[in-house]
Short mmCIF file of C-alpha atoms and ligand atoms in Angstrom, two decimals:
data_model
loop_
_atom_site.label_atom_id
_atom_site.label_comp_id
_atom_site.label_asym_id
_atom_site.label_seq_id
_atom_site.Cartn_x
_atom_site.Cartn_y
_atom_site.Cartn_z
CA MET A 1 -0.01 -0.01 0.01
CA ARG A 2 2.59 2.44 1.15
CA SER A 3 4.87 1.99 -1.80
CA SER A 4 2.03 2.23 -4.32
CA ALA A 5 0.83 5.37 -2.68
CA LEU A 6 4.28 6.71 -2.90
CA LEU A 7 4.54 5.73 -6.53
CA TYR A 8 1.17 7.36 -7.22
CA SER A 9 2.22 10.62 -5.61
CA ALA A 10 5.57 10.53 -7.50
CA LEU A 11 3.79 10.04 -10.77
CA THR A 12 1.30 12.85 -9.95
CA ALA A 13 4.20 15.14 -9.15
CA LEU A 14 5.84 14.21 -12.44
CA ALA A 15 2.72 14.97 -14.42
CA GLN A 16 2.36 18.26 -12.62
CA THR A 17 6.01 19.14 -13.35
CA ALA A 18 5.51 18.38 -17.01
CA ALA A 19 2.35 20.54 -17.27
CA ALA A 20 3.57 23.73 -15.58
CA VAL A 21 5.72 26.70 -16.17
CA THR A 22 9.45 26.04 -15.96
CA GLY A 23 11.44 28.36 -13.84
CA ALA A 24 10.34 31.87 -12.86
CA ALA A 25 10.54 35.33 -14.38
CA GLU A 26 13.55 37.42 -13.52
CA GLY A 27 13.61 41.20 -13.60
CA PHE A 28 10.64 43.50 -13.84
CA ALA A 29 7.96 40.78 -14.17
CA LYS A 30 9.33 38.73 -11.27
CA GLY A 31 6.37 37.21 -9.38
CA VAL A 32 4.11 36.70 -12.41
CA THR A 33 2.10 33.52 -11.92
CA GLY A 34 -0.11 33.28 -15.07
CA GLY A 35 -2.67 30.54 -14.66
CA GLY A 36 -1.03 29.47 -11.47
CA ASN A 37 -1.95 25.91 -10.46
CA ALA A 38 -5.22 25.62 -12.45
CA SER A 39 -5.44 22.18 -13.87
CA PRO A 40 -3.93 22.15 -17.35
CA VAL A 41 -6.12 22.04 -20.41
CA TYR A 42 -4.98 20.63 -23.78
CA PRO A 43 -6.88 22.30 -26.75
CA THR A 44 -7.11 20.29 -29.85
CA THR A 45 -8.54 22.86 -32.26
CA THR A 46 -7.86 26.46 -33.12
CA ALA A 47 -11.32 27.39 -31.89
CA GLN A 48 -10.65 25.71 -28.51
CA LEU A 49 -7.29 27.48 -28.16
CA VAL A 50 -9.00 30.85 -28.88
CA SER A 51 -11.68 30.11 -26.32
CA TYR A 52 -9.27 29.06 -23.53
CA LEU A 53 -7.11 32.09 -24.12
CA GLY A 54 -10.03 34.50 -24.32
CA ASP A 55 -12.29 33.40 -21.42
CA SER A 56 -12.20 34.91 -17.97
CA GLN A 57 -10.83 31.89 -16.06
CA ALA A 58 -7.32 31.42 -14.83
CA ARG A 59 -5.90 28.74 -17.13
CA VAL A 60 -2.83 26.70 -17.80
CA ILE A 61 -3.05 25.94 -21.57
CA MET A 62 -0.73 23.30 -22.92
CA LEU A 63 0.10 23.20 -26.62
CA ASP A 64 1.03 19.76 -27.80
CA ARG A 65 0.61 20.25 -31.48
CA THR A 66 0.59 22.83 -34.28
CA PHE A 67 -2.46 25.16 -34.30
CA ASP A 68 -2.72 26.26 -37.97
CA PHE A 69 -4.88 29.33 -38.31
CA THR A 70 -4.12 29.69 -42.00
CA GLY A 71 -7.40 29.82 -43.91
CA THR A 72 -9.56 29.97 -40.80
CA GLU A 73 -10.78 33.48 -41.62
CA GLY A 74 -10.40 33.35 -45.37
CA THR A 75 -8.20 35.32 -47.67
CA ALA A 76 -8.48 38.80 -49.11
CA THR A 77 -7.21 40.31 -52.33
CA GLU A 78 -6.81 44.08 -52.28
CA THR A 79 -4.71 46.87 -53.60
CA GLY A 80 -1.59 47.54 -51.56
CA CYS A 81 1.71 49.26 -52.30
CA ALA A 82 5.34 48.61 -52.99
CA PRO A 83 7.40 51.29 -51.15
CA TRP A 84 10.65 49.35 -51.68
CA GLY A 85 10.05 48.25 -55.17
CA THR A 86 8.50 45.18 -56.73
CA GLY A 87 11.67 42.99 -56.72
CA SER A 88 10.99 39.40 -55.63
CA GLY A 89 12.97 39.86 -52.37
CA CYS A 90 11.02 42.92 -51.30
CA GLN A 91 8.07 43.13 -48.93
CA THR A 92 5.09 44.90 -50.20
CA ALA A 93 2.47 46.47 -47.91
CA LEU A 94 -1.21 46.14 -47.13
CA ASN A 95 -3.18 49.39 -47.21
CA LYS A 96 -4.05 48.92 -43.60
CA ASN A 97 -5.63 51.98 -42.11
CA ASN A 98 -4.86 53.67 -45.34
CA TRP A 99 -1.11 53.40 -44.76
CA CYS A 100 -0.25 53.18 -48.42
CA THR A 101 -2.64 56.07 -49.33
CA ASP A 102 -1.62 58.36 -46.53
CA TYR A 103 2.17 57.55 -46.08
CA GLN A 104 3.25 56.09 -49.41
CA PRO A 105 1.34 58.09 -51.99
CA ASN A 106 4.11 57.71 -54.57
CA ALA A 107 4.68 54.02 -54.06
CA PRO A 108 3.56 51.80 -56.99
CA LYS A 109 0.21 50.13 -56.32
CA VAL A 110 0.22 46.34 -56.35
CA SER A 111 -2.28 43.61 -55.78
CA VAL A 112 -1.92 41.85 -52.43
CA LYS A 113 -3.47 38.52 -51.48
CA TYR A 114 -3.20 37.64 -47.76
CA ASP A 115 -4.51 35.36 -45.10
CA LYS A 116 -6.91 37.31 -42.92
CA ALA A 117 -6.20 35.38 -39.79
CA GLY A 118 -2.63 36.74 -39.68
CA VAL A 119 -3.57 40.39 -39.39
CA LEU A 120 -4.84 40.40 -35.73
CA GLY A 121 -3.52 38.20 -32.99
CA ILE A 122 -5.47 35.92 -30.66
CA THR A 123 -6.85 37.82 -27.66
CA VAL A 124 -5.29 36.66 -24.38
CA LYS A 125 -7.01 37.56 -21.15
CA SER A 126 -5.57 37.83 -17.57
CA ASN A 127 -4.20 34.96 -15.50
CA LYS A 128 -3.20 32.59 -18.33
CA SER A 129 -0.12 30.38 -18.83
CA LEU A 130 0.34 29.27 -22.45
CA ILE A 131 2.95 26.53 -22.49
CA GLY A 132 4.33 24.40 -25.31
CA VAL A 133 5.03 20.71 -24.67
CA GLY A 134 8.57 19.76 -25.72
CA ASN A 135 9.03 21.21 -29.22
CA LYS A 136 5.40 20.73 -30.25
CA GLY A 137 3.79 24.01 -29.28
CA VAL A 138 3.37 25.88 -32.59
CA ILE A 139 0.93 28.64 -33.51
CA LYS A 140 0.96 29.19 -37.29
CA GLY A 141 -0.72 32.01 -39.12
CA LYS A 142 -1.79 34.09 -36.14
CA GLY A 143 -0.02 35.89 -33.35
CA ILE A 144 -1.09 36.67 -29.76
CA ARG A 145 -2.42 39.85 -28.43
CA MET A 146 -2.55 41.17 -24.88
CA VAL A 147 -4.35 44.47 -24.57
CA SER A 148 -6.94 46.52 -22.66
CA GLY A 149 -5.72 46.09 -19.15
CA VAL A 150 -4.85 42.37 -19.09
CA GLN A 151 -2.24 41.22 -16.59
CA ASN A 152 -0.43 38.22 -15.13
CA ILE A 153 0.27 36.20 -18.29
CA ILE A 154 3.01 33.76 -19.11
CA ILE A 155 3.88 32.61 -22.64
CA GLN A 156 6.52 29.89 -22.59
CA ASN A 157 8.10 27.49 -25.03
CA VAL A 158 5.88 28.46 -27.98
CA GLN A 159 6.74 29.04 -31.62
CA ILE A 160 4.77 31.65 -33.60
CA THR A 161 5.29 31.61 -37.28
CA ASN A 162 4.03 32.46 -40.74
CA LEU A 163 2.01 35.66 -40.46
CA ASN A 164 1.80 36.80 -44.09
CA PRO A 165 5.60 37.38 -44.21
CA GLN A 166 5.52 38.90 -47.66
CA TYR A 167 3.41 41.87 -46.44
CA VAL A 168 4.03 44.75 -44.03
CA TRP A 169 0.96 44.92 -41.86
CA GLY A 170 0.44 41.15 -42.46
CA GLY A 171 0.60 40.54 -38.77
CA ASP A 172 2.48 41.00 -35.48
CA ALA A 173 3.59 37.93 -33.56
CA ILE A 174 3.27 39.29 -30.02
CA THR A 175 1.36 42.48 -29.16
CA LEU A 176 1.16 44.20 -25.75
CA ASP A 177 -0.75 47.39 -25.18
CA ASN A 178 -2.05 48.46 -21.77
CA THR A 179 -0.85 45.44 -19.72
CA ASP A 180 1.07 44.56 -16.59
CA MET A 181 3.10 41.64 -15.48
CA ILE A 182 3.75 39.75 -18.70
CA TRP A 183 6.48 37.14 -19.13
CA ILE A 184 7.51 35.96 -22.59
CA ASP A 185 10.01 33.07 -22.28
CA HIS A 186 11.55 30.57 -24.67
CA VAL A 187 9.43 31.80 -27.58
CA THR A 188 10.52 31.66 -31.18
CA THR A 189 9.07 33.97 -33.78
CA SER A 190 9.75 33.66 -37.48
CA LEU A 191 8.32 34.68 -40.87
CA ILE A 192 6.37 37.61 -39.56
CA GLY A 193 4.80 40.37 -41.66
CA ARG A 194 5.18 43.21 -39.26
CA GLN A 195 6.69 43.23 -35.77
CA HIS A 196 8.03 40.22 -33.97
CA VAL A 197 7.12 42.01 -30.74
CA VAL A 198 5.25 45.25 -30.41
CA LEU A 199 4.52 47.15 -27.23
CA GLY A 200 1.88 49.70 -28.15
CA ASN A 201 1.64 53.31 -27.12
CA ASN A 202 -0.30 52.68 -23.88
CA ALA A 203 1.59 51.65 -20.78
CA CYS A 204 2.59 48.00 -20.76
CA GLY A 205 3.93 48.00 -17.20
CA ARG A 206 6.25 45.28 -16.11
CA VAL A 207 7.44 42.97 -18.84
CA THR A 208 10.13 40.29 -18.95
CA ILE A 209 11.19 38.85 -22.25
CA SER A 210 13.77 36.05 -21.84
CA ASN A 211 15.41 33.12 -23.58
CA SER A 212 13.56 33.92 -26.84
CA LYS A 213 14.64 33.75 -30.44
CA PHE A 214 13.62 36.37 -32.92
CA ASP A 215 14.47 34.99 -36.36
CA GLY A 216 14.50 37.60 -39.11
CA GLN A 217 15.22 35.29 -42.05
CA SER A 218 12.66 35.84 -44.74
CA SER A 219 12.33 35.70 -48.52
CA TRP A 220 10.52 39.07 -48.34
CA SER A 221 12.00 42.01 -46.55
CA ALA A 222 11.61 45.76 -46.48
CA THR A 223 15.28 45.98 -47.14
CA CYS A 224 14.93 43.43 -49.98
CA ASN A 225 17.93 41.34 -48.70
CA THR A 226 16.33 38.48 -46.71
CA TYR A 227 16.83 40.47 -43.44
CA HIS A 228 13.53 41.41 -41.68
CA TYR A 229 13.34 45.09 -40.71
CA TRP A 230 10.48 45.08 -38.17
CA GLY A 231 11.98 43.37 -35.13
CA LEU A 232 11.11 44.65 -31.67
CA TYR A 233 9.06 47.83 -31.07
CA PHE A 234 9.26 49.14 -27.54
CA THR A 235 7.61 52.54 -27.59
CA GLY A 236 4.96 52.50 -24.84
CA SER A 237 4.38 55.07 -22.14
CA ASN A 238 5.70 53.85 -18.83
CA ASP A 239 6.99 50.45 -19.97
CA MET A 240 9.56 48.55 -18.01
CA ILE A 241 11.14 45.77 -19.95
CA THR A 242 13.72 43.18 -18.81
CA PHE A 243 15.16 41.71 -21.98
CA LYS A 244 17.54 38.89 -21.06
CA ASN A 245 19.21 35.88 -22.78
CA ASN A 246 17.48 36.53 -26.09
CA TYR A 247 18.82 35.70 -29.56
CA ILE A 248 18.14 38.37 -32.19
CA TYR A 249 19.08 36.98 -35.56
CA HIS A 250 19.24 38.23 -39.15
CA MET A 251 17.40 41.56 -38.78
CA SER A 252 17.92 44.78 -40.59
CA GLY A 253 16.27 47.32 -38.26
CA ARG A 254 14.28 48.13 -35.18
CA SER A 255 15.68 45.36 -33.06
CA PRO A 256 14.68 47.06 -30.89
CA LYS A 257 13.26 50.51 -31.49
CA VAL A 258 12.90 52.09 -28.08
CA ALA A 259 10.97 55.33 -27.43
CA GLY A 260 7.90 56.50 -25.65
CA ASN A 261 8.75 56.34 -21.97
CA THR A 262 10.40 52.95 -21.92
CA LEU A 263 12.92 51.74 -19.39
CA LEU A 264 14.81 48.81 -20.91
CA HIS A 265 17.31 46.51 -19.21
CA ALA A 266 18.94 44.57 -22.07
CA VAL A 267 21.23 41.99 -20.44
CA ASN A 268 23.11 38.91 -21.73
CA ASN A 269 21.50 38.92 -25.18
CA TYR A 270 23.10 37.81 -28.43
CA TRP A 271 22.61 40.02 -31.48
CA HIS A 272 23.82 38.14 -34.58
CA ASP A 273 24.14 38.83 -38.28
CA SER A 274 22.33 42.12 -38.84
CA LYS A 275 22.43 44.25 -41.91
CA GLY A 276 21.34 47.64 -40.70
CA HIS A 277 20.76 48.72 -37.14
CA ALA A 278 19.86 46.86 -33.93
CA PHE A 279 18.97 49.72 -31.58
CA GLU A 280 16.99 52.76 -32.68
CA LEU A 281 16.88 54.83 -29.51
CA ASP A 282 14.57 57.82 -29.67
CA ALA A 283 13.42 60.48 -27.27
CA GLY A 284 12.06 59.12 -24.01
CA GLY A 285 13.85 55.71 -24.29
CA LYS A 286 16.06 54.85 -21.36
CA VAL A 287 18.30 51.85 -21.92
CA VAL A 288 21.01 49.87 -20.18
CA VAL A 289 22.71 47.37 -22.42
CA GLU A 290 25.16 45.02 -20.62
CA GLY A 291 26.79 41.65 -20.88
CA SER A 292 25.56 41.27 -24.47
CA VAL A 293 27.24 40.08 -27.63
CA PHE A 294 27.04 41.81 -31.02
CA GLN A 295 28.36 39.47 -33.67
CA ASN A 296 28.37 40.61 -37.33
CA VAL A 297 26.01 43.47 -36.54
CA GLU A 298 26.65 46.27 -38.94
CA THR A 299 25.14 49.07 -36.80
CA PRO A 300 24.37 48.18 -33.18
CA LEU A 301 23.01 51.65 -32.57
CA GLU A 302 21.56 53.87 -35.18
CA ALA A 303 23.19 57.32 -35.08
CA GLY A 304 21.32 60.37 -34.06
CA GLY A 305 18.73 59.06 -31.65
CA ALA A 306 17.71 61.23 -28.71
CA GLY A 307 17.25 58.49 -26.11
CA LYS A 308 19.45 57.83 -23.06
CA LEU A 309 21.91 54.95 -23.10
CA PHE A 310 24.24 53.37 -20.68
CA ALA A 311 26.48 50.74 -22.19
CA SER A 312 29.97 50.46 -20.80
CA SER A 313 33.14 49.18 -22.41
CA SER A 314 34.29 47.74 -19.11
CA THR A 315 32.77 46.52 -15.81
CA ASN A 316 31.25 49.67 -14.42
CA ALA A 317 30.23 50.36 -10.85
CA ALA A 318 28.01 53.24 -11.87
CA CYS A 319 25.09 50.77 -11.98
CA SER A 320 25.69 49.29 -8.54
CA GLN A 321 23.60 51.74 -6.54
CA TYR A 322 20.37 51.27 -8.48
CA LEU A 323 20.74 47.94 -10.31
CA GLY A 324 22.45 46.12 -7.44
CA HIS A 325 25.37 45.00 -9.57
CA ALA A 326 28.21 46.54 -11.58
CA CYS A 327 27.22 46.76 -15.18
CA GLN A 328 28.95 44.30 -17.47
CA ALA A 329 30.79 45.21 -20.64
CA ASN A 330 29.35 44.17 -23.98
CA GLY A 331 31.37 42.11 -26.54
CA PHE A 332 31.73 42.92 -30.22
CA GLY A 333 32.82 40.75 -33.14
CA SER A 334 32.95 42.08 -36.68
CA SER A 335 30.42 44.75 -35.56
CA GLY A 336 29.95 48.44 -35.25
CA ALA A 337 30.06 50.22 -31.96
CA LEU A 338 27.57 50.79 -29.17
CA SER A 339 28.48 52.77 -26.12
CA GLY A 340 26.74 55.18 -23.81
CA SER A 341 27.71 56.83 -20.58
CA ASP A 342 24.41 58.49 -19.50
CA THR A 343 23.87 57.68 -15.88
CA SER A 344 21.10 60.25 -15.35
CA PHE A 345 18.31 57.70 -15.60
CA LEU A 346 19.76 54.83 -13.59
CA SER A 347 17.74 55.90 -10.55
CA TYR A 348 14.58 54.65 -12.37
CA PHE A 349 15.74 51.16 -11.58
CA ALA A 350 15.65 51.87 -7.87
CA GLY A 351 13.31 49.57 -5.90
CA LYS A 352 12.49 47.38 -8.96
CA ASN A 353 13.21 43.74 -9.48
CA ILE A 354 16.40 43.74 -11.57
CA ALA A 355 17.76 40.77 -13.51
CA SER A 356 21.30 39.66 -12.74
CA ALA A 357 24.11 40.03 -15.31
CA THR A 358 27.11 37.96 -16.22
CA ASP A 359 30.12 38.49 -18.42
CA TYR A 360 29.26 38.78 -22.16
CA ASN A 361 31.23 35.61 -22.80
CA THR A 362 28.37 33.62 -21.17
CA ALA A 363 25.97 35.19 -23.51
CA LYS A 364 27.66 33.45 -26.42
CA ASN A 365 25.82 30.31 -25.34
CA VAL A 366 22.45 32.02 -25.88
CA ILE A 367 22.65 30.81 -29.44
CA ASN A 368 22.17 27.28 -28.10
CA THR A 369 19.59 28.00 -25.42
CA ALA A 370 17.15 30.57 -26.79
CA GLY A 371 13.89 29.80 -28.40
CA SER A 372 11.09 27.23 -28.14
CA GLY A 373 11.80 23.47 -27.81
CA LYS A 374 14.81 24.17 -25.60
CA ILE A 375 13.24 23.40 -22.16
C1 LIG B 1 -6.48 37.20 -11.74
O1 LIG B 1 -6.24 36.39 -10.57
C2 LIG B 1 -6.22 37.23 -9.41
C3 LIG B 1 -5.74 36.33 -8.25
O2 LIG B 1 -6.57 35.17 -8.17
C4 LIG B 1 -7.56 37.85 -9.14
O3 LIG B 1 -7.54 38.59 -8.02
C5 LIG B 1 -7.93 38.64 -10.38
O4 LIG B 1 -9.24 39.09 -10.23
C6 LIG B 1 -7.83 37.87 -11.67
N1 LIG B 1 -8.01 38.78 -12.74
C7 LIG B 1 -8.92 38.57 -13.69
C8 LIG B 1 -9.05 39.64 -14.67
O5 LIG B 1 -9.66 37.62 -13.70
#
């Protein structure tokens, strides 16, 4: 009796371990619980997934297959535009919100045929954990969207792919706008039309993005060279983003763009193979970059931005008072420069949960650990 009871409880514990969040958020979103210990659900259809994510219950939602939204909302054929030319490697654009008409009046008009499901992400309500099983959790043809005051959400070990990659405005993989306590971990995004991650203009509060892979390889790009331009867009009002152990690969711009009133702690990330810029840092952006690697990145920081940057070329005690550790130097291989000595904003980190930092050499391993299917 006793041993079988023990065996039973051991098996139960194993099952619970397998159907739960792995680890915990570091940095600003520390303490996020998502669906907590709600009993896990395993959707089998796209409709069920949409329903679980969008209802008002705390949920742990396990993804053990590919959810293919392609075709679920039909296709549309419309007139768009070609601001970067009609070459086969160039993205063209949907006329979303009259973007072509208003902002690209001189661009050639082209016919665009796109999958309607890709344009707007799946609504995610508060208190949800969305967790991939092994390497099986894939959402194809639609992103995820956290807006309108939702909070306490964990997205872990999920791949989001194939959102009309040939078209600007074809879809964003992960959207946040008016949120708090969001943790994105071990997510991979690829073949995206617009932004891999976009934090909208409203406050997104405390966000941690960790161990994720943003893959910019595409046959269609705004720079017409297989490098995706629309990477990470961090321009909210009053956003606090911890960005740690991420792999940013094969992008040509906005990876990230930081503006609005965003406090960004970018630590131990690996930027790799970029034609164009990684950081675009505009007025209001406040950024610490430390312990990170820039390998074959043409322009780690776009010139002329009005944001504030601290990025030291050596271990620097200027951070100690407010971040609780000396800032780590960044490492550069066959890359342009990124440095900043503005300490005027470091006090904004005071009293917050701050992610730890290690030497940039340890960030070289991010190439092996970031993305879905790695936990
Ligand atoms: C989320 O969970 C917390 C804790 O159980 C609860 O207080 C809150 O009302 C929930 N939020 C929503 C929007 O359901």
